[in-house]
């Protein structure tokens, strides 16, 4: 039980950084792997989806962000989310804004 609580705390901390982690992909692949392991041990999928969606709206989908930055983040997101969840379900939920 204490391992699950520890994983939840780590995971909740990491999801606040997920937008930045994705921006550093593929160099951040080990962090994505860690998040994948946490997801397998916890049931916090919707927290990830909500947090990442909010980060996209707040930090990326704005008129002052260059198109090249948006496209780069989009491709990095696709690759990182595929690594995080090969089924594509999380990616679909995150991108449905």
mmCIF file of N, CA, C and O in Angstrom:
data_model
loop_
_atom_site.group_PDB
_atom_site.id
_atom_site.type_symbol
_atom_site.label_atom_id
_atom_site.label_comp_id
_atom_site.label_asym_id
_atom_site.label_seq_id
_atom_site.Cartn_x
_atom_site.Cartn_y
_atom_site.Cartn_z
ATOM 1 N N UNK A 1 0.814 -1.193 0.000
ATOM 2 C CA UNK A 1 0.000 0.000 0.000
ATOM 3 C C UNK A 1 0.860 1.261 0.000
ATOM 4 O O UNK A 1 0.568 2.200 -0.706
ATOM 5 N N UNK A 2 1.928 1.282 0.785
ATOM 6 C CA UNK A 2 2.777 2.481 0.837
ATOM 7 C C UNK A 2 3.477 2.723 -0.497
ATOM 8 O O UNK A 2 3.746 3.868 -0.841
ATOM 9 N N UNK A 3 3.743 1.650 -1.257
ATOM 10 C CA UNK A 3 4.358 1.820 -2.579
ATOM 11 C C UNK A 3 3.401 2.541 -3.528
ATOM 12 O O UNK A 3 3.828 3.394 -4.299
ATOM 13 N N UNK A 4 2.120 2.210 -3.435
ATOM 14 C CA UNK A 4 1.135 2.866 -4.290
ATOM 15 C C UNK A 4 1.031 4.335 -3.940
ATOM 16 O O UNK A 4 0.976 5.195 -4.817
ATOM 17 N N UNK A 5 1.040 4.660 -2.656
ATOM 18 C CA UNK A 5 0.982 6.054 -2.221
ATOM 19 C C UNK A 5 2.207 6.809 -2.716
ATOM 20 O O UNK A 5 2.100 7.934 -3.212
ATOM 21 N N UNK A 6 3.368 6.202 -2.607
ATOM 22 C CA UNK A 6 4.600 6.819 -3.094
ATOM 23 C C UNK A 6 4.522 7.060 -4.592
ATOM 24 O O UNK A 6 4.877 8.138 -5.065
ATOM 25 N N UNK A 7 4.060 6.066 -5.337
ATOM 26 C CA UNK A 7 3.921 6.229 -6.785
ATOM 27 C C UNK A 7 2.953 7.354 -7.120
ATOM 28 O O UNK A 7 3.198 8.126 -8.044
ATOM 29 N N UNK A 8 1.867 7.461 -6.385
ATOM 30 C CA UNK A 8 0.894 8.530 -6.627
ATOM 31 C C UNK A 8 1.516 9.905 -6.410
ATOM 32 O O UNK A 8 1.301 10.819 -7.207
ATOM 33 N N UNK A 9 2.310 10.057 -5.365
ATOM 34 C CA UNK A 9 2.960 11.344 -5.095
ATOM 35 C C UNK A 9 3.966 11.686 -6.191
ATOM 36 O O UNK A 9 4.003 12.823 -6.665
ATOM 37 N N UNK A 10 4.764 10.722 -6.567
ATOM 38 C CA UNK A 10 5.743 10.951 -7.643
ATOM 39 C C UNK A 10 5.026 11.291 -8.933
ATOM 40 O O UNK A 10 5.383 12.241 -9.636
ATOM 41 N N UNK A 11 4.021 10.520 -9.249
ATOM 42 C CA UNK A 11 3.274 10.730 -10.487
ATOM 43 C C UNK A 11 2.617 12.098 -10.515
ATOM 44 O O UNK A 11 2.704 12.810 -11.513
ATOM 45 N N UNK A 12 1.974 12.475 -9.437
ATOM 46 C CA UNK A 12 1.312 13.787 -9.397
ATOM 47 C C UNK A 12 2.310 14.921 -9.581
ATOM 48 O O UNK A 12 2.020 15.927 -10.220
ATOM 49 N N UNK A 13 3.493 14.762 -9.034
ATOM 50 C CA UNK A 13 4.540 15.770 -9.223
ATOM 51 C C UNK A 13 4.981 15.807 -10.688
ATOM 52 O O UNK A 13 5.129 16.871 -11.270
ATOM 53 N N UNK A 14 5.179 14.635 -11.263
ATOM 54 C CA UNK A 14 5.671 14.567 -12.640
ATOM 55 C C UNK A 14 4.660 15.068 -13.659
ATOM 56 O O UNK A 14 5.054 15.625 -14.681
ATOM 57 N N UNK A 15 3.368 14.852 -13.410
ATOM 58 C CA UNK A 15 2.410 15.317 -14.408
ATOM 59 C C UNK A 15 2.377 16.833 -14.488
ATOM 60 O O UNK A 15 2.033 17.376 -15.530
ATOM 61 N N UNK A 16 2.754 17.515 -13.416
ATOM 62 C CA UNK A 16 2.828 18.974 -13.497
ATOM 63 C C UNK A 16 3.973 19.408 -14.403
ATOM 64 O O UNK A 16 3.968 20.527 -14.907
ATOM 65 N N UNK A 17 4.929 18.519 -14.620
ATOM 66 C CA UNK A 17 6.076 18.801 -15.482
ATOM 67 C C UNK A 17 5.952 18.173 -16.872
ATOM 68 O O UNK A 17 6.856 18.306 -17.685
ATOM 69 N N UNK A 18 4.857 17.475 -17.140
ATOM 70 C CA UNK A 18 4.760 16.678 -18.360
ATOM 71 C C UNK A 18 4.890 17.504 -19.633
ATOM 72 O O UNK A 18 5.537 17.079 -20.582
ATOM 73 N N UNK A 19 4.312 18.684 -19.668
ATOM 74 C CA UNK A 19 4.436 19.536 -20.849
ATOM 75 C C UNK A 19 5.905 19.804 -21.162
ATOM 76 O O UNK A 19 6.341 19.688 -22.301
ATOM 77 N N UNK A 20 6.687 20.141 -20.136
ATOM 78 C CA UNK A 20 8.120 20.397 -20.326
ATOM 79 C C UNK A 20 8.870 19.121 -20.672
ATOM 80 O O UNK A 20 9.799 19.144 -21.487
ATOM 81 N N UNK A 21 8.488 18.012 -20.061
ATOM 82 C CA UNK A 21 9.121 16.730 -20.359
ATOM 83 C C UNK A 21 8.917 16.377 -21.828
ATOM 84 O O UNK A 21 9.847 15.957 -22.516
ATOM 85 N N UNK A 22 7.707 16.582 -22.323
ATOM 86 C CA UNK A 22 7.419 16.304 -23.732
ATOM 87 C C UNK A 22 8.222 17.233 -24.634
ATOM 88 O O UNK A 22 8.727 16.812 -25.670
ATOM 89 N N UNK A 23 8.365 18.482 -24.240
ATOM 90 C CA UNK A 23 9.140 19.438 -25.028
ATOM 91 C C UNK A 23 10.598 19.048 -25.173
ATOM 92 O O UNK A 23 11.261 19.449 -26.120
ATOM 93 N N UNK A 24 11.100 18.242 -24.255
ATOM 94 C CA UNK A 24 12.493 17.797 -24.300
ATOM 95 C C UNK A 24 12.647 16.425 -24.958
ATOM 96 O O UNK A 24 13.752 15.891 -25.023
ATOM 97 N N UNK A 25 11.544 15.840 -25.408
ATOM 98 C CA UNK A 25 11.583 14.522 -26.031
ATOM 99 C C UNK A 25 12.399 14.579 -27.311
ATOM 100 O O UNK A 25 12.326 15.545 -28.035
ATOM 101 N N UNK A 26 13.259 13.643 -27.609
ATOM 102 C CA UNK A 26 13.462 12.303 -27.068
ATOM 103 C C UNK A 26 14.452 12.230 -25.902
ATOM 104 O O UNK A 26 14.608 11.171 -25.304
ATOM 105 N N UNK A 27 15.090 13.346 -25.560
ATOM 106 C CA UNK A 27 16.041 13.300 -24.441
ATOM 107 C C UNK A 27 15.357 12.940 -23.122
ATOM 108 O O UNK A 27 16.002 12.435 -22.206
ATOM 109 N N UNK A 28 14.064 13.201 -23.037
ATOM 110 C CA UNK A 28 13.334 12.924 -21.803
ATOM 111 C C UNK A 28 12.669 11.545 -21.800
ATOM 112 O O UNK A 28 11.827 11.264 -20.946
ATOM 113 N N UNK A 29 13.051 10.680 -22.706
ATOM 114 C CA UNK A 29 12.446 9.341 -22.786
ATOM 115 C C UNK A 29 12.508 8.573 -21.464
ATOM 116 O O UNK A 29 11.533 7.901 -21.110
ATOM 117 N N UNK A 30 13.602 8.653 -20.692
ATOM 118 C CA UNK A 30 13.597 7.958 -19.400
ATOM 119 C C UNK A 30 12.503 8.459 -18.448
ATOM 120 O O UNK A 30 11.909 7.664 -17.720
ATOM 121 N N UNK A 31 12.220 9.740 -18.474
ATOM 122 C CA UNK A 31 11.147 10.278 -17.631
ATOM 123 C C UNK A 31 9.790 9.756 -18.095
ATOM 124 O O UNK A 31 8.921 9.456 -17.272
ATOM 125 N N UNK A 32 9.605 9.624 -19.403
ATOM 126 C CA UNK A 32 8.359 9.062 -19.943
ATOM 127 C C UNK A 32 8.216 7.607 -19.511
ATOM 128 O O UNK A 32 7.127 7.159 -19.133
ATOM 129 N N UNK A 33 9.313 6.874 -19.532
ATOM 130 C CA UNK A 33 9.286 5.476 -19.091
ATOM 131 C C UNK A 33 8.901 5.390 -17.617
ATOM 132 O O UNK A 33 8.102 4.533 -17.231
ATOM 133 N N UNK A 34 9.435 6.272 -16.801
ATOM 134 C CA UNK A 34 9.063 6.311 -15.379
ATOM 135 C C UNK A 34 7.574 6.598 -15.214
ATOM 136 O O UNK A 34 6.896 5.968 -14.400
ATOM 137 N N UNK A 35 7.065 7.548 -15.979
ATOM 138 C CA UNK A 35 5.639 7.868 -15.905
ATOM 139 C C UNK A 35 4.788 6.679 -16.337
ATOM 140 O O UNK A 35 3.737 6.420 -15.762
ATOM 141 N N UNK A 36 5.255 5.976 -17.346
ATOM 142 C CA UNK A 36 4.525 4.786 -17.795
ATOM 143 C C UNK A 36 4.427 3.764 -16.669
ATOM 144 O O UNK A 36 3.367 3.187 -16.436
ATOM 145 N N UNK A 37 5.526 3.556 -15.953
ATOM 146 C CA UNK A 37 5.520 2.610 -14.834
ATOM 147 C C UNK A 37 4.561 3.077 -13.740
ATOM 148 O O UNK A 37 3.850 2.267 -13.150
ATOM 149 N N UNK A 38 4.534 4.360 -13.471
ATOM 150 C CA UNK A 38 3.604 4.894 -12.477
ATOM 151 C C UNK A 38 2.159 4.700 -12.923
ATOM 152 O O UNK A 38 1.298 4.365 -12.114
ATOM 153 N N UNK A 39 1.895 4.914 -14.205
ATOM 154 C CA UNK A 39 0.537 4.726 -14.713
ATOM 155 C C UNK A 39 0.084 3.280 -14.552
ATOM 156 O O UNK A 39 -1.086 3.023 -14.272
ATOM 157 N N UNK A 40 1.001 2.361 -14.751
ATOM 158 C CA UNK A 40 0.651 0.949 -14.620
ATOM 159 C C UNK A 40 0.307 0.579 -13.179
ATOM 160 O O UNK A 40 -0.429 -0.376 -12.945
ATOM 161 N N UNK A 41 0.831 1.333 -12.223
ATOM 162 C CA UNK A 41 0.627 1.021 -10.806
ATOM 163 C C UNK A 41 -0.439 1.880 -10.144
ATOM 164 O O UNK A 41 -0.816 1.631 -9.015
ATOM 165 N N UNK A 42 -0.890 2.914 -10.822
ATOM 166 C CA UNK A 42 -1.891 3.811 -10.259
ATOM 167 C C UNK A 42 -3.040 3.951 -11.245
ATOM 168 O O UNK A 42 -2.970 3.484 -12.374
ATOM 169 N N UNK A 43 -4.069 4.634 -10.831
ATOM 170 C CA UNK A 43 -5.220 4.865 -11.693
ATOM 171 C C UNK A 43 -5.433 6.366 -11.845
ATOM 172 O O UNK A 43 -6.485 6.889 -11.514
ATOM 173 N N UNK A 44 -4.406 7.042 -12.342
ATOM 174 C CA UNK A 44 -4.451 8.499 -12.432
ATOM 175 C C UNK A 44 -4.434 8.998 -13.884
ATOM 176 O O UNK A 44 -3.953 10.077 -14.168
ATOM 177 N N UNK A 45 -4.992 8.191 -14.773
ATOM 178 C CA UNK A 45 -4.985 8.544 -16.190
ATOM 179 C C UNK A 45 -5.691 9.869 -16.464
ATOM 180 O O UNK A 45 -5.183 10.709 -17.200
ATOM 181 N N UNK A 46 -6.852 10.049 -15.876
ATOM 182 C CA UNK A 46 -7.615 11.269 -16.147
ATOM 183 C C UNK A 46 -6.930 12.505 -15.571
ATOM 184 O O UNK A 46 -7.049 13.595 -16.127
ATOM 185 N N UNK A 47 -6.197 12.342 -14.496
ATOM 186 C CA UNK A 47 -5.436 13.463 -13.952
ATOM 187 C C UNK A 47 -4.360 13.904 -14.948
ATOM 188 O O UNK A 47 -4.136 15.086 -15.160
ATOM 189 N N UNK A 48 -3.723 12.937 -15.583
ATOM 190 C CA UNK A 48 -2.729 13.241 -16.618
ATOM 191 C C UNK A 48 -3.394 13.959 -17.776
ATOM 192 O O UNK A 48 -2.899 14.984 -18.246
ATOM 193 N N UNK A 49 -4.508 13.443 -18.251
ATOM 194 C CA UNK A 49 -5.215 14.035 -19.388
ATOM 195 C C UNK A 49 -5.607 15.476 -19.076
ATOM 196 O O UNK A 49 -5.342 16.388 -19.865
ATOM 197 N N UNK A 50 -6.206 15.702 -17.945
ATOM 198 C CA UNK A 50 -6.655 17.043 -17.563
ATOM 199 C C UNK A 50 -5.486 18.004 -17.435
ATOM 200 O O UNK A 50 -5.529 19.131 -17.943
ATOM 201 N N UNK A 51 -4.430 17.562 -16.783
ATOM 202 C CA UNK A 51 -3.263 18.420 -16.578
ATOM 203 C C UNK A 51 -2.598 18.790 -17.900
ATOM 204 O O UNK A 51 -2.247 19.953 -18.123
ATOM 205 N N UNK A 52 -2.438 17.817 -18.779
ATOM 206 C CA UNK A 52 -1.761 18.088 -20.048
ATOM 207 C C UNK A 52 -2.629 18.954 -20.957
ATOM 208 O O UNK A 52 -2.121 19.868 -21.612
ATOM 209 N N UNK A 53 -3.922 18.702 -20.977
ATOM 210 C CA UNK A 53 -4.829 19.550 -21.751
ATOM 211 C C UNK A 53 -4.751 21.001 -21.279
ATOM 212 O O UNK A 53 -4.676 21.923 -22.089
ATOM 213 N N UNK A 54 -4.791 21.187 -19.968
ATOM 214 C CA UNK A 54 -4.707 22.541 -19.411
ATOM 215 C C UNK A 54 -3.392 23.212 -19.794
ATOM 216 O O UNK A 54 -3.368 24.403 -20.114
ATOM 217 N N UNK A 55 -2.305 22.445 -19.754
ATOM 218 C CA UNK A 55 -0.999 23.005 -20.122
ATOM 219 C C UNK A 55 -0.974 23.416 -21.592
ATOM 220 O O UNK A 55 -0.425 24.466 -21.938
ATOM 221 N N UNK A 56 -1.577 22.609 -22.471
ATOM 222 C CA UNK A 56 -1.642 22.982 -23.889
ATOM 223 C C UNK A 56 -2.409 24.282 -24.082
ATOM 224 O O UNK A 56 -1.972 25.157 -24.823
ATOM 225 N N UNK A 57 -3.540 24.385 -23.435
ATOM 226 C CA UNK A 57 -4.354 25.592 -23.580
ATOM 227 C C UNK A 57 -3.645 26.817 -23.014
ATOM 228 O O UNK A 57 -3.681 27.901 -23.608
ATOM 229 N N UNK A 58 -3.004 26.648 -21.894
ATOM 230 C CA UNK A 58 -2.356 27.771 -21.200
ATOM 231 C C UNK A 58 -1.032 28.172 -21.842
ATOM 232 O O UNK A 58 -0.695 29.355 -21.897
ATOM 233 N N UNK A 59 -0.277 27.201 -22.358
ATOM 234 C CA UNK A 59 1.085 27.497 -22.788
ATOM 235 C C UNK A 59 1.345 27.369 -24.281
ATOM 236 O O UNK A 59 2.358 27.887 -24.770
ATOM 237 N N UNK A 60 0.456 26.695 -25.008
ATOM 238 C CA UNK A 60 0.765 26.421 -26.414
ATOM 239 C C UNK A 60 -0.266 26.997 -27.378
ATOM 240 O O UNK A 60 0.097 27.626 -28.368
ATOM 241 N N UNK A 61 -1.523 26.787 -27.117
ATOM 242 C CA UNK A 61 -2.573 27.196 -28.046
ATOM 243 C C UNK A 61 -2.984 28.639 -27.791
ATOM 244 O O UNK A 61 -4.085 28.943 -27.362
ATOM 245 N N UNK A 62 -2.018 29.513 -28.089
ATOM 246 C CA UNK A 62 -2.193 30.953 -27.888
ATOM 247 C C UNK A 62 -1.694 31.673 -29.124
ATOM 248 O O UNK A 62 -0.811 31.175 -29.824
ATOM 249 N N UNK A 63 -2.215 32.856 -29.407
ATOM 250 C CA UNK A 63 -1.803 33.562 -30.617
ATOM 251 C C UNK A 63 -0.347 34.024 -30.614
ATOM 252 O O UNK A 63 0.227 34.256 -31.675
ATOM 253 N N UNK A 64 0.277 34.133 -29.459
ATOM 254 C CA UNK A 64 1.654 34.619 -29.406
ATOM 255 C C UNK A 64 2.693 33.498 -29.522
ATOM 256 O O UNK A 64 3.894 33.762 -29.480
ATOM 257 N N UNK A 65 2.261 32.261 -29.702
ATOM 258 C CA UNK A 65 3.189 31.131 -29.839
ATOM 259 C C UNK A 65 3.394 30.861 -31.324
ATOM 260 O O UNK A 65 2.430 30.721 -32.083
ATOM 261 N N UNK A 66 4.657 30.783 -31.720
ATOM 262 C CA UNK A 66 5.002 30.561 -33.128
ATOM 263 C C UNK A 66 4.481 29.206 -33.615
ATOM 264 O O UNK A 66 4.493 28.220 -32.878
ATOM 265 N N UNK A 67 4.057 29.182 -34.852
ATOM 266 C CA UNK A 67 3.532 27.955 -35.451
ATOM 267 C C UNK A 67 4.555 26.831 -35.399
ATOM 268 O O UNK A 67 4.205 25.680 -35.124
ATOM 269 N N UNK A 68 5.809 27.153 -35.619
ATOM 270 C CA UNK A 68 6.854 26.119 -35.597
ATOM 271 C C UNK A 68 6.973 25.474 -34.215
ATOM 272 O O UNK A 68 7.207 24.265 -34.096
ATOM 273 N N UNK A 69 6.781 26.252 -33.169
ATOM 274 C CA UNK A 69 6.814 25.727 -31.802
ATOM 275 C C UNK A 69 5.629 24.793 -31.571
ATOM 276 O O UNK A 69 5.773 23.710 -30.984
ATOM 277 N N UNK A 70 4.459 25.192 -32.050
ATOM 278 C CA UNK A 70 3.257 24.374 -31.900
ATOM 279 C C UNK A 70 3.430 23.045 -32.623
ATOM 280 O O UNK A 70 3.130 21.982 -32.065
ATOM 281 N N UNK A 71 3.940 23.081 -33.836
ATOM 282 C CA UNK A 71 4.123 21.848 -34.611
ATOM 283 C C UNK A 71 5.164 20.951 -33.967
ATOM 284 O O UNK A 71 4.966 19.735 -33.856
ATOM 285 N N UNK A 72 6.263 21.514 -33.504
ATOM 286 C CA UNK A 72 7.298 20.725 -32.837
ATOM 287 C C UNK A 72 6.751 20.060 -31.577
ATOM 288 O O UNK A 72 6.971 18.864 -31.346
ATOM 289 N N UNK A 73 6.010 20.812 -30.775
ATOM 290 C CA UNK A 73 5.427 20.249 -29.564
ATOM 291 C C UNK A 73 4.393 19.177 -29.907
ATOM 292 O O UNK A 73 4.304 18.157 -29.227
ATOM 293 N N UNK A 74 3.634 19.384 -30.970
ATOM 294 C CA UNK A 74 2.639 18.413 -31.405
ATOM 295 C C UNK A 74 3.296 17.077 -31.756
ATOM 296 O O UNK A 74 2.854 16.025 -31.302
ATOM 297 N N UNK A 75 4.360 17.119 -32.555
ATOM 298 C CA UNK A 75 5.044 15.874 -32.928
ATOM 299 C C UNK A 75 5.695 15.215 -31.716
ATOM 300 O O UNK A 75 5.643 13.989 -31.573
ATOM 301 N N UNK A 76 6.302 16.012 -30.858
ATOM 302 C CA UNK A 76 6.899 15.450 -29.640
ATOM 303 C C UNK A 76 5.825 14.815 -28.760
ATOM 304 O O UNK A 76 6.050 13.759 -28.164
ATOM 305 N N UNK A 77 4.660 15.456 -28.704
ATOM 306 C CA UNK A 77 3.558 14.907 -27.909
ATOM 307 C C UNK A 77 3.111 13.569 -28.470
ATOM 308 O O UNK A 77 2.907 12.608 -27.713
ATOM 309 N N UNK A 78 2.966 13.487 -29.779
ATOM 310 C CA UNK A 78 2.551 12.221 -30.395
ATOM 311 C C UNK A 78 3.536 11.101 -30.064
ATOM 312 O O UNK A 78 3.128 9.998 -29.677
ATOM 313 N N UNK A 79 4.815 11.375 -30.188
ATOM 314 C CA UNK A 79 5.834 10.355 -29.927
ATOM 315 C C UNK A 79 5.887 9.978 -28.449
ATOM 316 O O UNK A 79 5.950 8.803 -28.099
ATOM 317 N N UNK A 80 5.859 10.978 -27.580
ATOM 318 C CA UNK A 80 5.935 10.712 -26.142
ATOM 319 C C UNK A 80 4.692 9.981 -25.648
ATOM 320 O O UNK A 80 4.791 9.039 -24.846
ATOM 321 N N UNK A 81 3.527 10.378 -26.128
ATOM 322 C CA UNK A 81 2.293 9.720 -25.698
ATOM 323 C C UNK A 81 2.224 8.291 -26.218
ATOM 324 O O UNK A 81 1.691 7.414 -25.541
ATOM 325 N N UNK A 82 2.766 8.044 -27.401
ATOM 326 C CA UNK A 82 2.816 6.671 -27.905
ATOM 327 C C UNK A 82 3.714 5.809 -27.017
ATOM 328 O O UNK A 82 3.406 4.656 -26.741
ATOM 329 N N UNK A 83 4.791 6.398 -26.558
ATOM 330 C CA UNK A 83 5.686 5.679 -25.648
ATOM 331 C C UNK A 83 5.006 5.457 -24.293
ATOM 332 O O UNK A 83 5.175 4.417 -23.670
ATOM 333 N N UNK A 84 4.227 6.427 -23.861
ATOM 334 C CA UNK A 84 3.537 6.343 -22.582
ATOM 335 C C UNK A 84 2.376 5.354 -22.627
ATOM 336 O O UNK A 84 2.140 4.604 -21.680
ATOM 337 N N UNK A 85 1.667 5.346 -23.752
ATOM 338 C CA UNK A 85 0.491 4.486 -23.913
ATOM 339 C C UNK A 85 0.388 4.097 -25.382
ATOM 340 O O UNK A 85 -0.105 4.874 -26.197
ATOM 341 N N UNK A 86 0.857 2.914 -25.704
ATOM 342 C CA UNK A 86 0.887 2.446 -27.083
ATOM 343 C C UNK A 86 -0.478 2.300 -27.735
ATOM 344 O O UNK A 86 -0.576 2.264 -28.954
ATOM 345 N N UNK A 87 -1.541 2.248 -26.940
ATOM 346 C CA UNK A 87 -2.879 2.071 -27.512
ATOM 347 C C UNK A 87 -3.400 3.340 -28.186
ATOM 348 O O UNK A 87 -4.302 3.284 -29.002
ATOM 349 N N UNK A 88 -2.863 4.482 -27.809
ATOM 350 C CA UNK A 88 -3.312 5.754 -28.393
ATOM 351 C C UNK A 88 -4.505 6.377 -27.687
ATOM 352 O O UNK A 88 -4.945 7.460 -28.041
ATOM 353 N N UNK A 89 -5.030 5.703 -26.678
ATOM 354 C CA UNK A 89 -6.205 6.211 -25.961
ATOM 355 C C UNK A 89 -5.886 7.514 -25.235
ATOM 356 O O UNK A 89 -6.644 8.482 -25.322
ATOM 357 N N UNK A 90 -4.753 7.564 -24.534
ATOM 358 C CA UNK A 90 -4.396 8.796 -23.826
ATOM 359 C C UNK A 90 -4.181 9.951 -24.789
ATOM 360 O O UNK A 90 -4.621 11.075 -24.530
ATOM 361 N N UNK A 91 -3.502 9.696 -25.900
ATOM 362 C CA UNK A 91 -3.264 10.739 -26.890
ATOM 363 C C UNK A 91 -4.583 11.288 -27.409
ATOM 364 O O UNK A 91 -4.773 12.504 -27.523
ATOM 365 N N UNK A 92 -5.527 10.409 -27.701
ATOM 366 C CA UNK A 92 -6.826 10.843 -28.192
ATOM 367 C C UNK A 92 -7.547 11.713 -27.163
ATOM 368 O O UNK A 92 -8.118 12.741 -27.496
ATOM 369 N N UNK A 93 -7.488 11.316 -25.904
ATOM 370 C CA UNK A 93 -8.165 12.081 -24.847
ATOM 371 C C UNK A 93 -7.488 13.426 -24.619
ATOM 372 O O UNK A 93 -8.156 14.424 -24.387
ATOM 373 N N UNK A 94 -6.159 13.463 -24.683
ATOM 374 C CA UNK A 94 -5.429 14.719 -24.487
ATOM 375 C C UNK A 94 -5.701 15.680 -25.635
ATOM 376 O O UNK A 94 -5.895 16.871 -25.413
ATOM 377 N N UNK A 95 -5.748 15.181 -26.848
ATOM 378 C CA UNK A 95 -5.903 16.050 -28.013
ATOM 379 C C UNK A 95 -7.336 16.481 -28.266
ATOM 380 O O UNK A 95 -7.582 17.343 -29.087
ATOM 381 N N UNK A 96 -8.293 15.919 -27.561
ATOM 382 C CA UNK A 96 -9.687 16.310 -27.719
ATOM 383 C C UNK A 96 -9.955 17.509 -26.825
ATOM 384 O O UNK A 96 -10.388 17.391 -25.707
ATOM 385 N N UNK A 97 -9.643 18.682 -27.354
ATOM 386 C CA UNK A 97 -9.789 19.925 -26.584
ATOM 387 C C UNK A 97 -11.006 20.669 -27.072
ATOM 388 O O UNK A 97 -11.260 20.825 -28.201
#
